[in-house]
GROMACS .gro file of N, CA and C in nm:
model
  474
    1MET      N    1  -3.408  -7.634   0.080
    1MET     CA    2  -3.306  -7.572   0.216
    1MET      C    3  -3.293  -7.613   0.324
    2HIS      N    4  -3.366  -7.731   0.379
    2HIS     CA    5  -3.340  -7.767   0.535
    2HIS      C    6  -3.263  -7.858   0.525
    3TRP      N    7  -3.201  -7.938   0.400
    3TRP     CA    8  -3.094  -7.985   0.389
    3TRP      C    9  -2.982  -7.952   0.390
    4ILE      N   10  -2.976  -7.856   0.347
    4ILE     CA   11  -2.846  -7.785   0.371
    4ILE      C   12  -2.824  -7.713   0.497
    5ALA      N   13  -2.939  -7.692   0.540
    5ALA     CA   14  -2.920  -7.627   0.675
    5ALA      C   15  -2.867  -7.757   0.767
    6THR      N   16  -2.953  -7.873   0.786
    6THR     CA   17  -2.892  -7.975   0.864
    6THR      C   18  -2.769  -8.021   0.821
    7ARG      N   19  -2.677  -8.039   0.692
    7ARG     CA   20  -2.556  -8.038   0.656
    7ARG      C   21  -2.475  -7.973   0.714
    8LEU      N   22  -2.504  -7.811   0.735
    8LEU     CA   23  -2.432  -7.699   0.766
    8LEU      C   24  -2.419  -7.734   0.914
    9SER      N   25  -2.557  -7.767   0.992
    9SER     CA   26  -2.530  -7.780   1.139
    9SER      C   27  -2.458  -7.949   1.179
   10ILE      N   28  -2.447  -8.001   1.106
   10ILE     CA   29  -2.344  -8.115   1.137
   10ILE      C   30  -2.219  -8.089   1.102
   11LEU      N   31  -2.164  -8.015   1.004
   11LEU     CA   32  -2.062  -7.977   0.985
   11LEU      C   33  -2.005  -7.900   1.102
   12LEU      N   34  -2.085  -7.784   1.142
   12LEU     CA   35  -2.024  -7.706   1.239
   12LEU      C   36  -2.050  -7.781   1.373
   13LYS      N   37  -2.103  -7.849   1.391
   13LYS     CA   38  -2.100  -7.956   1.506
   13LYS      C   39  -1.972  -8.025   1.535
   14TRP      N   40  -1.917  -8.086   1.437
   14TRP     CA   41  -1.780  -8.189   1.410
   14TRP      C   42  -1.679  -8.080   1.409
   15LEU      N   43  -1.690  -7.987   1.339
   15LEU     CA   44  -1.571  -7.866   1.356
   15LEU      C   45  -1.551  -7.812   1.491
   16PHE      N   46  -1.668  -7.799   1.557
   16PHE     CA   47  -1.670  -7.759   1.701
   16PHE      C   48  -1.587  -7.870   1.792
   17VAL      N   49  -1.640  -7.969   1.784
   17VAL     CA   50  -1.611  -8.103   1.859
   17VAL      C   51  -1.440  -8.087   1.849
   18ALA      N   52  -1.397  -8.067   1.690
   18ALA     CA   53  -1.262  -8.095   1.660
   18ALA      C   54  -1.179  -8.001   1.740
   19LEU      N   55  -1.232  -7.874   1.717
   19LEU     CA   56  -1.146  -7.747   1.789
   19LEU      C   57  -1.126  -7.784   1.924
   20THR      N   58  -1.251  -7.827   2.017
   20THR     CA   59  -1.228  -7.849   2.137
   20THR      C   60  -1.143  -7.940   2.191
   21GLY      N   61  -1.151  -8.037   2.098
   21GLY     CA   62  -1.086  -8.190   2.128
   21GLY      C   63  -0.907  -8.123   2.105
   22ALA      N   64  -0.866  -8.052   1.974
   22ALA     CA   65  -0.732  -8.013   1.961
   22ALA      C   66  -0.687  -7.896   2.051
   23THR      N   67  -0.787  -7.846   2.115
   23THR     CA   68  -0.734  -7.731   2.208
   23THR      C   69  -0.735  -7.799   2.345
   24ALA      N   70  -0.791  -7.888   2.374
   24ALA     CA   71  -0.751  -7.949   2.502
   24ALA      C   72  -0.634  -8.041   2.498
   25SER      N   73  -0.586  -8.087   2.387
   25SER     CA   74  -0.466  -8.210   2.372
   25SER      C   75  -0.352  -8.101   2.372
   26GLN      N   76  -0.364  -7.996   2.365
   26GLN     CA   77  -0.253  -7.891   2.400
   26GLN      C   78  -0.220  -7.851   2.542
   27SER      N   79  -0.295  -7.913   2.613
   27SER     CA   80  -0.321  -7.857   2.762
   27SER      C   81  -0.196  -7.911   2.837
   28VAL      N   82  -0.128  -8.022   2.799
   28VAL     CA   83  -0.004  -8.119   2.849
   28VAL      C   84   0.078  -7.993   2.797
   29ALA      N   85   0.099  -7.967   2.666
   29ALA     CA   86   0.217  -7.903   2.600
   29ALA      C   87   0.233  -7.756   2.687
   30TYR      N   88   0.114  -7.691   2.690
   30TYR     CA   89   0.101  -7.591   2.749
   30TYR      C   90   0.146  -7.559   2.876
   31THR      N   91   0.087  -7.665   2.969
   31THR     CA   92   0.138  -7.670   3.103
   31THR      C   93   0.322  -7.689   3.129
   32ASN      N   94   0.367  -7.771   3.041
   32ASN     CA   95   0.515  -7.762   3.032
   32ASN      C   96   0.570  -7.650   2.993
   33ALA      N   97   0.538  -7.563   2.867
   33ALA     CA   98   0.584  -7.459   2.846
   33ALA      C   99   0.578  -7.361   2.952
   34TYR      N  100   0.449  -7.345   3.024
   34TYR     CA  101   0.449  -7.253   3.159
   34TYR      C  102   0.567  -7.296   3.260
   35LEU      N  103   0.551  -7.412   3.300
   35LEU     CA  104   0.642  -7.489   3.388
   35LEU      C  105   0.784  -7.405   3.345
   36GLN      N  106   0.844  -7.411   3.245
   36GLN     CA  107   0.950  -7.345   3.175
   36GLN      C  108   0.964  -7.189   3.225
   37ARG      N  109   0.874  -7.176   3.204
   37ARG     CA  110   0.870  -6.981   3.164
   37ARG      C  111   0.863  -6.964   3.335
   38ILE      N  112   0.774  -7.042   3.408
   38ILE     CA  113   0.782  -7.004   3.546
   38ILE      C  114   0.909  -7.015   3.610
   39GLY      N  115   1.002  -7.115   3.581
   39GLY     CA  116   1.114  -7.155   3.650
   39GLY      C  117   1.198  -7.049   3.602
   40GLY      N  118   1.212  -6.990   3.467
   40GLY     CA  119   1.266  -6.876   3.442
   40GLY      C  120   1.251  -6.746   3.512
   41HIS      N  121   1.128  -6.711   3.533
   41HIS     CA  122   1.091  -6.619   3.641
   41HIS      C  123   1.133  -6.610   3.804
   42ILE      N  124   1.148  -6.783   3.844
   42ILE     CA  125   1.180  -6.761   3.956
   42ILE      C  126   1.336  -6.745   3.954
   43ASP      N  127   1.444  -6.765   3.885
   43ASP     CA  128   1.556  -6.743   3.861
   43ASP      C  129   1.623  -6.614   3.880
   44GLU      N  130   1.505  -6.545   3.785
   44GLU     CA  131   1.524  -6.381   3.780
   44GLU      C  132   1.488  -6.342   3.911
   45ALA      N  133   1.352  -6.378   3.951
   45ALA     CA  134   1.350  -6.315   4.120
   45ALA      C  135   1.449  -6.340   4.191
   46LYS      N  136   1.498  -6.441   4.193
   46LYS     CA  137   1.618  -6.489   4.289
   46LYS      C  138   1.744  -6.391   4.259
   47ARG      N  139   1.765  -6.372   4.124
   47ARG     CA  140   1.887  -6.299   4.083
   47ARG      C  141   1.869  -6.137   4.139
   48GLN      N  142   1.754  -6.093   4.143
   48GLN     CA  143   1.708  -5.963   4.186
   48GLN      C  144   1.732  -5.966   4.308
   49LEU      N  145   1.666  -6.063   4.392
   49LEU     CA  146   1.707  -6.059   4.562
   49LEU      C  147   1.832  -6.032   4.602
   50GLU      N  148   1.893  -6.110   4.513
   50GLU     CA  149   2.021  -6.133   4.563
   50GLU      C  150   2.109  -6.011   4.545
   51SER      N  151   2.090  -5.952   4.435
   51SER     CA  152   2.130  -5.826   4.382
   51SER      C  153   2.089  -5.706   4.492
   52LEU      N  154   1.950  -5.719   4.548
   52LEU     CA  155   1.915  -5.638   4.617
   52LEU      C  156   1.975  -5.638   4.787
   53LYS      N  157   2.035  -5.782   4.800
   53LYS     CA  158   2.079  -5.799   4.933
   53LYS      C  159   2.241  -5.758   4.926
   54SER      N  160   2.298  -5.747   4.822
   54SER     CA  161   2.447  -5.734   4.800
   54SER      C  162   2.500  -5.667   4.666
   55GLY      N  163   2.404  -5.651   4.587
   55GLY     CA  164   2.474  -5.596   4.469
   55GLY      C  165   2.430  -5.482   4.405
   56GLU      N  166   2.429  -5.445   4.281
   56GLU     CA  167   2.411  -5.329   4.240
   56GLU      C  168   2.263  -5.270   4.280
   57ILE      N  169   2.160  -5.324   4.308
   57ILE     CA  170   2.042  -5.261   4.372
   57ILE      C  171   2.072  -5.229   4.492
   58ALA      N  172   2.143  -5.308   4.562
   58ALA     CA  173   2.169  -5.269   4.725
   58ALA      C  174   2.247  -5.109   4.704
   59ARG      N  175   2.336  -5.105   4.622
   59ARG     CA  176   2.430  -4.988   4.614
   59ARG      C  177   2.317  -4.889   4.591
   60LEU      N  178   2.229  -4.889   4.497
   60LEU     CA  179   2.128  -4.772   4.448
   60LEU      C  180   2.032  -4.736   4.595
   61VAL      N  181   1.975  -4.816   4.615
   61VAL     CA  182   1.872  -4.826   4.737
   61VAL      C  183   1.932  -4.852   4.883
   62THR      N  184   1.979  -4.722   4.947
   62THR     CA  185   2.078  -4.704   5.042
   62THR      C  186   1.994  -4.725   5.153
   63GLU      N  187   1.857  -4.663   5.164
   63GLU     CA  188   1.759  -4.617   5.296
   63GLU      C  189   1.740  -4.784   5.310
   64THR      N  190   1.763  -4.843   5.475
   64THR     CA  191   1.739  -4.961   5.509
   64THR      C  192   1.595  -4.979   5.511
   65GLY      N  193   1.503  -4.900   5.529
   65GLY     CA  194   1.393  -4.926   5.552
   65GLY      C  195   1.315  -4.979   5.401
   66MET      N  196   1.351  -4.879   5.314
   66MET     CA  197   1.332  -4.927   5.170
   66MET      C  198   1.375  -5.056   5.129
   67ARG      N  199   1.496  -5.065   5.127
   67ARG     CA  200   1.546  -5.193   5.123
   67ARG      C  201   1.479  -5.326   5.160
   68ASP      N  202   1.425  -5.309   5.296
   68ASP     CA  203   1.398  -5.427   5.365
   68ASP      C  204   1.282  -5.438   5.284
   69GLN      N  205   1.179  -5.330   5.274
   69GLN     CA  206   1.037  -5.348   5.174
   69GLN      C  207   1.059  -5.438   5.066
   70LEU      N  208   1.165  -5.352   4.988
   70LEU     CA  209   1.191  -5.449   4.841
   70LEU      C  210   1.227  -5.591   4.861
   71MET      N  211   1.306  -5.618   4.988
   71MET     CA  212   1.334  -5.749   4.986
   71MET      C  213   1.211  -5.827   5.055
   72GLU      N  214   1.139  -5.778   5.136
   72GLU     CA  215   1.023  -5.868   5.140
   72GLU      C  216   0.938  -5.899   5.025
   73ILE      N  217   0.908  -5.773   4.930
   73ILE     CA  218   0.845  -5.809   4.819
   73ILE      C  219   0.895  -5.902   4.720
   74PHE      N  220   1.039  -5.897   4.700
   74PHE     CA  221   1.117  -6.021   4.652
   74PHE      C  222   1.094  -6.160   4.655
   75GLN      N  223   1.121  -6.136   4.813
   75GLN     CA  224   1.105  -6.281   4.877
   75GLN      C  225   0.957  -6.363   4.878
   76ARG      N  226   0.853  -6.245   4.876
   76ARG     CA  227   0.715  -6.277   4.879
   76ARG      C  228   0.677  -6.327   4.743
   77ARG      N  229   0.730  -6.261   4.601
   77ARG     CA  230   0.737  -6.304   4.451
   77ARG      C  231   0.808  -6.451   4.488
   78VAL      N  232   0.918  -6.464   4.499
   78VAL     CA  233   1.003  -6.601   4.486
   78VAL      C  234   0.894  -6.701   4.546
   79ALA      N  235   0.849  -6.677   4.676
   79ALA     CA  236   0.802  -6.775   4.756
   79ALA      C  237   0.648  -6.812   4.680
   80GLU      N  238   0.596  -6.749   4.606
   80GLU     CA  239   0.472  -6.753   4.542
   80GLU      C  240   0.492  -6.840   4.389
   81LEU      N  241   0.598  -6.773   4.312
   81LEU     CA  242   0.629  -6.857   4.224
   81LEU      C  243   0.679  -6.988   4.227
   82GLU      N  244   0.753  -7.007   4.338
   82GLU     CA  245   0.779  -7.147   4.393
   82GLU      C  246   0.709  -7.252   4.417
   83ALA      N  247   0.589  -7.196   4.506
   83ALA     CA  248   0.497  -7.278   4.546
   83ALA      C  249   0.407  -7.289   4.405
   84ALA      N  250   0.379  -7.204   4.316
   84ALA     CA  251   0.296  -7.249   4.207
   84ALA      C  252   0.367  -7.360   4.130
   85ARG      N  253   0.493  -7.328   4.114
   85ARG     CA  254   0.595  -7.438   4.043
   85ARG      C  255   0.582  -7.577   4.102
   86ASP      N  256   0.612  -7.573   4.222
   86ASP     CA  257   0.589  -7.699   4.285
   86ASP      C  258   0.446  -7.765   4.321
   87ALA      N  259   0.347  -7.694   4.292
   87ALA     CA  260   0.198  -7.742   4.312
   87ALA      C  261   0.192  -7.808   4.154
   88ILE      N  262   0.228  -7.737   4.059
   88ILE     CA  263   0.208  -7.807   3.914
   88ILE      C  264   0.310  -7.897   3.886
   89ALA      N  265   0.424  -7.903   3.951
   89ALA     CA  266   0.515  -8.002   3.900
   89ALA      C  267   0.492  -8.154   3.999
   90SER      N  268   0.435  -8.121   4.097
   90SER     CA  269   0.412  -8.235   4.200
   90SER      C  270   0.268  -8.291   4.158
   91ALA      N  271   0.185  -8.240   4.099
   91ALA     CA  272   0.040  -8.294   4.017
   91ALA      C  273   0.044  -8.437   3.955
   92THR      N  274  -0.034  -8.506   3.957
   92THR     CA  275  -0.003  -8.633   3.888
   92THR      C  276  -0.034  -8.574   3.721
   93VAL      N  277   0.006  -8.636   3.640
   93VAL     CA  278   0.017  -8.636   3.491
   93VAL      C  279  -0.122  -8.576   3.451
   94PHE      N  280  -0.244  -8.661   3.496
   94PHE     CA  281  -0.361  -8.617   3.424
   94PHE      C  282  -0.459  -8.480   3.481
   95ALA      N  283  -0.345  -8.426   3.640
   95ALA     CA  284  -0.441  -8.333   3.728
   95ALA      C  285  -0.338  -8.216   3.687
   96LYS      N  286  -0.235  -8.230   3.610
   96LYS     CA  287  -0.129  -8.099   3.611
   96LYS      C  288  -0.181  -7.992   3.527
   97PRO      N  289  -0.260  -8.000   3.404
   97PRO     CA  290  -0.332  -7.893   3.347
   97PRO      C  291  -0.422  -7.816   3.438
   98PHE      N  292  -0.503  -7.913   3.533
   98PHE     CA  293  -0.600  -7.822   3.603
   98PHE      C  294  -0.532  -7.754   3.728
   99VAL      N  295  -0.435  -7.826   3.778
   99VAL     CA  296  -0.370  -7.734   3.881
   99VAL      C  297  -0.281  -7.618   3.821
  100CYS      N  298  -0.231  -7.619   3.708
  100CYS     CA  299  -0.181  -7.525   3.623
  100CYS      C  300  -0.236  -7.408   3.628
  101LEU      N  301  -0.404  -7.452   3.572
  101LEU     CA  302  -0.511  -7.353   3.561
  101LEU      C  303  -0.557  -7.264   3.690
  102PHE      N  304  -0.540  -7.333   3.794
  102PHE     CA  305  -0.556  -7.265   3.928
  102PHE      C  306  -0.439  -7.184   3.984
  103ASN      N  307  -0.322  -7.241   3.922
  103ASN     CA  308  -0.199  -7.195   3.996
  103ASN      C  309  -0.137  -7.034   3.884
  104LEU      N  310  -0.224  -7.002   3.775
  104LEU     CA  311  -0.160  -6.924   3.699
  104LEU      C  312  -0.121  -6.798   3.736
  105ASP      N  313  -0.027  -6.762   3.709
  105ASP     CA  314   0.019  -6.600   3.709
  105ASP      C  315  -0.047  -6.517   3.602
  106GLY      N  316  -0.064  -6.431   3.578
  106GLY     CA  317  -0.129  -6.364   3.425
  106GLY      C  318  -0.060  -6.329   3.373
  107HIS      N  319   0.049  -6.275   3.417
  107HIS     CA  320   0.152  -6.208   3.303
  107HIS      C  321   0.241  -6.319   3.242
  108ILE      N  322   0.256  -6.398   3.314
  108ILE     CA  323   0.353  -6.537   3.300
  108ILE      C  324   0.254  -6.613   3.181
  109ALA      N  325   0.159  -6.621   3.206
  109ALA     CA  326   0.029  -6.725   3.144
  109ALA      C  327   0.023  -6.656   3.005
  110TRP      N  328   0.021  -6.540   2.995
  110TRP     CA  329  -0.017  -6.460   2.848
  110TRP      C  330   0.138  -6.479   2.764
  111ALA      N  331   0.258  -6.459   2.846
  111ALA     CA  332   0.349  -6.456   2.785
  111ALA      C  333   0.364  -6.574   2.738
  112THR      N  334   0.331  -6.686   2.797
  112THR     CA  335   0.331  -6.835   2.754
  112THR      C  336   0.276  -6.889   2.638
  113LEU      N  337   0.163  -6.797   2.664
  113LEU     CA  338   0.022  -6.814   2.536
  113LEU      C  339   0.091  -6.769   2.416
  114THR      N  340   0.161  -6.633   2.418
  114THR     CA  341   0.201  -6.543   2.295
  114THR      C  342   0.297  -6.641   2.222
  115GLU      N  343   0.377  -6.676   2.323
  115GLU     CA  344   0.492  -6.800   2.237
  115GLU      C  345   0.478  -6.929   2.229
  116PHE      N  346   0.366  -6.967   2.269
  116PHE     CA  347   0.341  -7.111   2.259
  116PHE      C  348   0.335  -7.160   2.122
  117VAL      N  349   0.398  -7.278   2.097
  117VAL     CA  350   0.403  -7.351   1.978
  117VAL      C  351   0.309  -7.478   1.981
  118PRO      N  352   0.207  -7.476   1.922
  118PRO     CA  353   0.142  -7.599   1.936
  118PRO      C  354   0.199  -7.734   1.924
  119SER      N  355   0.183  -7.873   1.981
  119SER     CA  356   0.266  -7.988   1.939
  119SER      C  357   0.151  -8.085   1.887
  120LEU      N  358   0.210  -8.202   1.845
  120LEU     CA  359   0.133  -8.286   1.834
  120LEU      C  360   0.123  -8.415   1.939
  121PRO      N  361   0.023  -8.436   2.000
  121PRO     CA  362   0.015  -8.510   2.115
  121PRO      C  363  -0.001  -8.642   2.082
  122LEU      N  364   0.106  -8.712   2.080
  122LEU     CA  365   0.118  -8.871   2.062
  122LEU      C  366   0.148  -8.938   2.170
  123ASP      N  367   0.161  -8.873   2.291
  123ASP     CA  368   0.152  -8.974   2.404
  123ASP      C  369  -0.016  -8.998   2.447
  124LEU      N  370  -0.014  -9.099   2.567
  124LEU     CA  371  -0.147  -9.144   2.616
  124LEU      C  372  -0.217  -9.017   2.649
  125VAL      N  373  -0.161  -8.948   2.769
  125VAL     CA  374  -0.216  -8.815   2.822
  125VAL      C  375  -0.262  -8.704   2.724
  126GLY      N  376  -0.188  -8.697   2.598
  126GLY     CA  377  -0.196  -8.582   2.486
  126GLY      C  378  -0.310  -8.614   2.465
  127LEU      N  379  -0.335  -8.767   2.394
  127LEU     CA  380  -0.440  -8.826   2.348
  127LEU      C  381  -0.572  -8.845   2.413
  128SER      N  382  -0.563  -8.860   2.540
  128SER     CA  383  -0.648  -8.871   2.641
  128SER      C  384  -0.723  -8.726   2.662
  129TYR      N  385  -0.666  -8.604   2.646
  129TYR     CA  386  -0.696  -8.485   2.673
  129TYR      C  387  -0.782  -8.446   2.531
  130GLY      N  388  -0.741  -8.500   2.440
  130GLY     CA  389  -0.785  -8.440   2.347
  130GLY      C  390  -0.931  -8.510   2.317
  131LEU      N  391  -0.932  -8.665   2.339
  131LEU     CA  392  -1.091  -8.702   2.353
  131LEU      C  393  -1.172  -8.669   2.469
  132LEU      N  394  -1.091  -8.620   2.554
  132LEU     CA  395  -1.208  -8.539   2.698
  132LEU      C  396  -1.251  -8.409   2.604
  133GLY      N  397  -1.159  -8.348   2.554
  133GLY     CA  398  -1.212  -8.200   2.519
  133GLY      C  399  -1.303  -8.228   2.419
  134ALA      N  400  -1.301  -8.362   2.303
  134ALA     CA  401  -1.374  -8.353   2.189
  134ALA      C  402  -1.525  -8.390   2.233
  135GLY      N  403  -1.509  -8.476   2.367
  135GLY     CA  404  -1.652  -8.518   2.442
  135GLY      C  405  -1.724  -8.382   2.486
  136VAL      N  406  -1.626  -8.293   2.568
  136VAL     CA  407  -1.671  -8.194   2.652
  136VAL      C  408  -1.726  -8.105   2.514
  137GLY      N  409  -1.649  -8.076   2.414
  137GLY     CA  410  -1.732  -7.991   2.319
  137GLY      C  411  -1.836  -8.049   2.217
  138TRP      N  412  -1.868  -8.177   2.244
  138TRP     CA  413  -1.998  -8.232   2.188
  138TRP      C  414  -2.077  -8.213   2.262
  139LEU      N  415  -2.044  -8.250   2.427
  139LEU     CA  416  -2.165  -8.202   2.525
  139LEU      C  417  -2.232  -8.057   2.528
  140LEU      N  418  -2.121  -7.974   2.498
  140LEU     CA  419  -2.151  -7.839   2.472
  140LEU      C  420  -2.264  -7.793   2.370
  141TRP      N  421  -2.207  -7.868   2.274
  141TRP     CA  422  -2.294  -7.829   2.158
  141TRP      C  423  -2.439  -7.889   2.188
  142VAL      N  424  -2.453  -8.033   2.214
  142VAL     CA  425  -2.573  -8.066   2.254
  142VAL      C  426  -2.657  -7.969   2.344
  143VAL      N  427  -2.592  -7.949   2.483
  143VAL     CA  428  -2.660  -7.843   2.549
  143VAL      C  429  -2.703  -7.735   2.492
  144THR      N  430  -2.602  -7.652   2.428
  144THR     CA  431  -2.649  -7.518   2.357
  144THR      C  432  -2.737  -7.568   2.243
  145ARG      N  433  -2.754  -7.663   2.174
  145ARG     CA  434  -2.855  -7.656   2.059
  145ARG      C  435  -2.945  -7.667   2.142
  146GLY      N  436  -2.990  -7.737   2.231
  146GLY     CA  437  -3.125  -7.797   2.295
  146GLY      C  438  -3.181  -7.658   2.350
  147VAL      N  439  -3.067  -7.564   2.429
  147VAL     CA  440  -3.102  -7.444   2.489
  147VAL      C  441  -3.182  -7.330   2.365
  148VAL      N  442  -3.072  -7.339   2.270
  148VAL     CA  443  -3.141  -7.254   2.144
  148VAL      C  444  -3.289  -7.305   2.115
  149GLN      N  445  -3.307  -7.422   2.046
  149GLN     CA  446  -3.411  -7.463   2.002
  149GLN      C  447  -3.549  -7.450   2.074
  150ARG      N  448  -3.519  -7.451   2.212
  150ARG     CA  449  -3.666  -7.443   2.343
  150ARG      C  450  -3.678  -7.286   2.300
  151ARG      N  451  -3.571  -7.214   2.319
  151ARG     CA  452  -3.615  -7.084   2.297
  151ARG      C  453  -3.680  -7.001   2.208
  152SER      N  454  -3.619  -7.072   2.090
  152SER     CA  455  -3.695  -7.030   1.954
  152SER      C  456  -3.827  -7.044   1.910
  153PRO      N  457  -3.882  -6.977   1.846
  153PRO     CA  458  -4.037  -6.988   1.819
  153PRO      C  459  -4.067  -7.091   1.728
  154ASP      N  460  -4.174  -7.163   1.735
  154ASP     CA  461  -4.193  -7.250   1.624
  154ASP      C  462  -4.255  -7.224   1.528
  155THR      N  463  -4.144  -7.214   1.402
  155THR     CA  464  -4.173  -7.159   1.290
  155THR      C  465  -4.267  -7.239   1.213
  156LYS      N  466  -4.327  -7.372   1.223
  156LYS     CA  467  -4.390  -7.473   1.140
  156LYS      C  468  -4.535  -7.436   1.194
  157ALA      N  469  -4.553  -7.381   1.300
  157ALA     CA  470  -4.669  -7.348   1.368
  157ALA      C  471  -4.765  -7.208   1.295
  158ALA      N  472  -4.667  -7.126   1.214
  158ALA     CA  473  -4.705  -6.995   1.149
  158ALA      C  474  -4.783  -7.034   1.017
   0.00000   0.00000   0.00000
């Protein structure tokens, strides 16, 4: 029985390592998909701002105070999205996924994730992230297993 438990533990460890490596290798592709989606949101926000200034929305919102408040909200949204896009786009290749993580807009990130199609990372960056993720997964497994083993009662003493 111990032999089966040992083999199962080894299998679970390597599955976990492979899963974290595969997930990390997708970070570059996800960042690129997020950049495309945020660009679309910027374009749409600019169209709405222009429509508020002189288009259909301007005809609907006739009160000057309300229109000024809406313009301020739209301008702030455009500025926030552009700042996030510029920060991600100007980051180094290896820092991009981390910069993306710290500049995520929740709605855009979720929409990107729901439409995301995994890719096969054949470039150095994607492979590096895959190896880094596998290493982190292995380290997490070792640390978690060590903590669990220290907390479990010694079954051999019984």
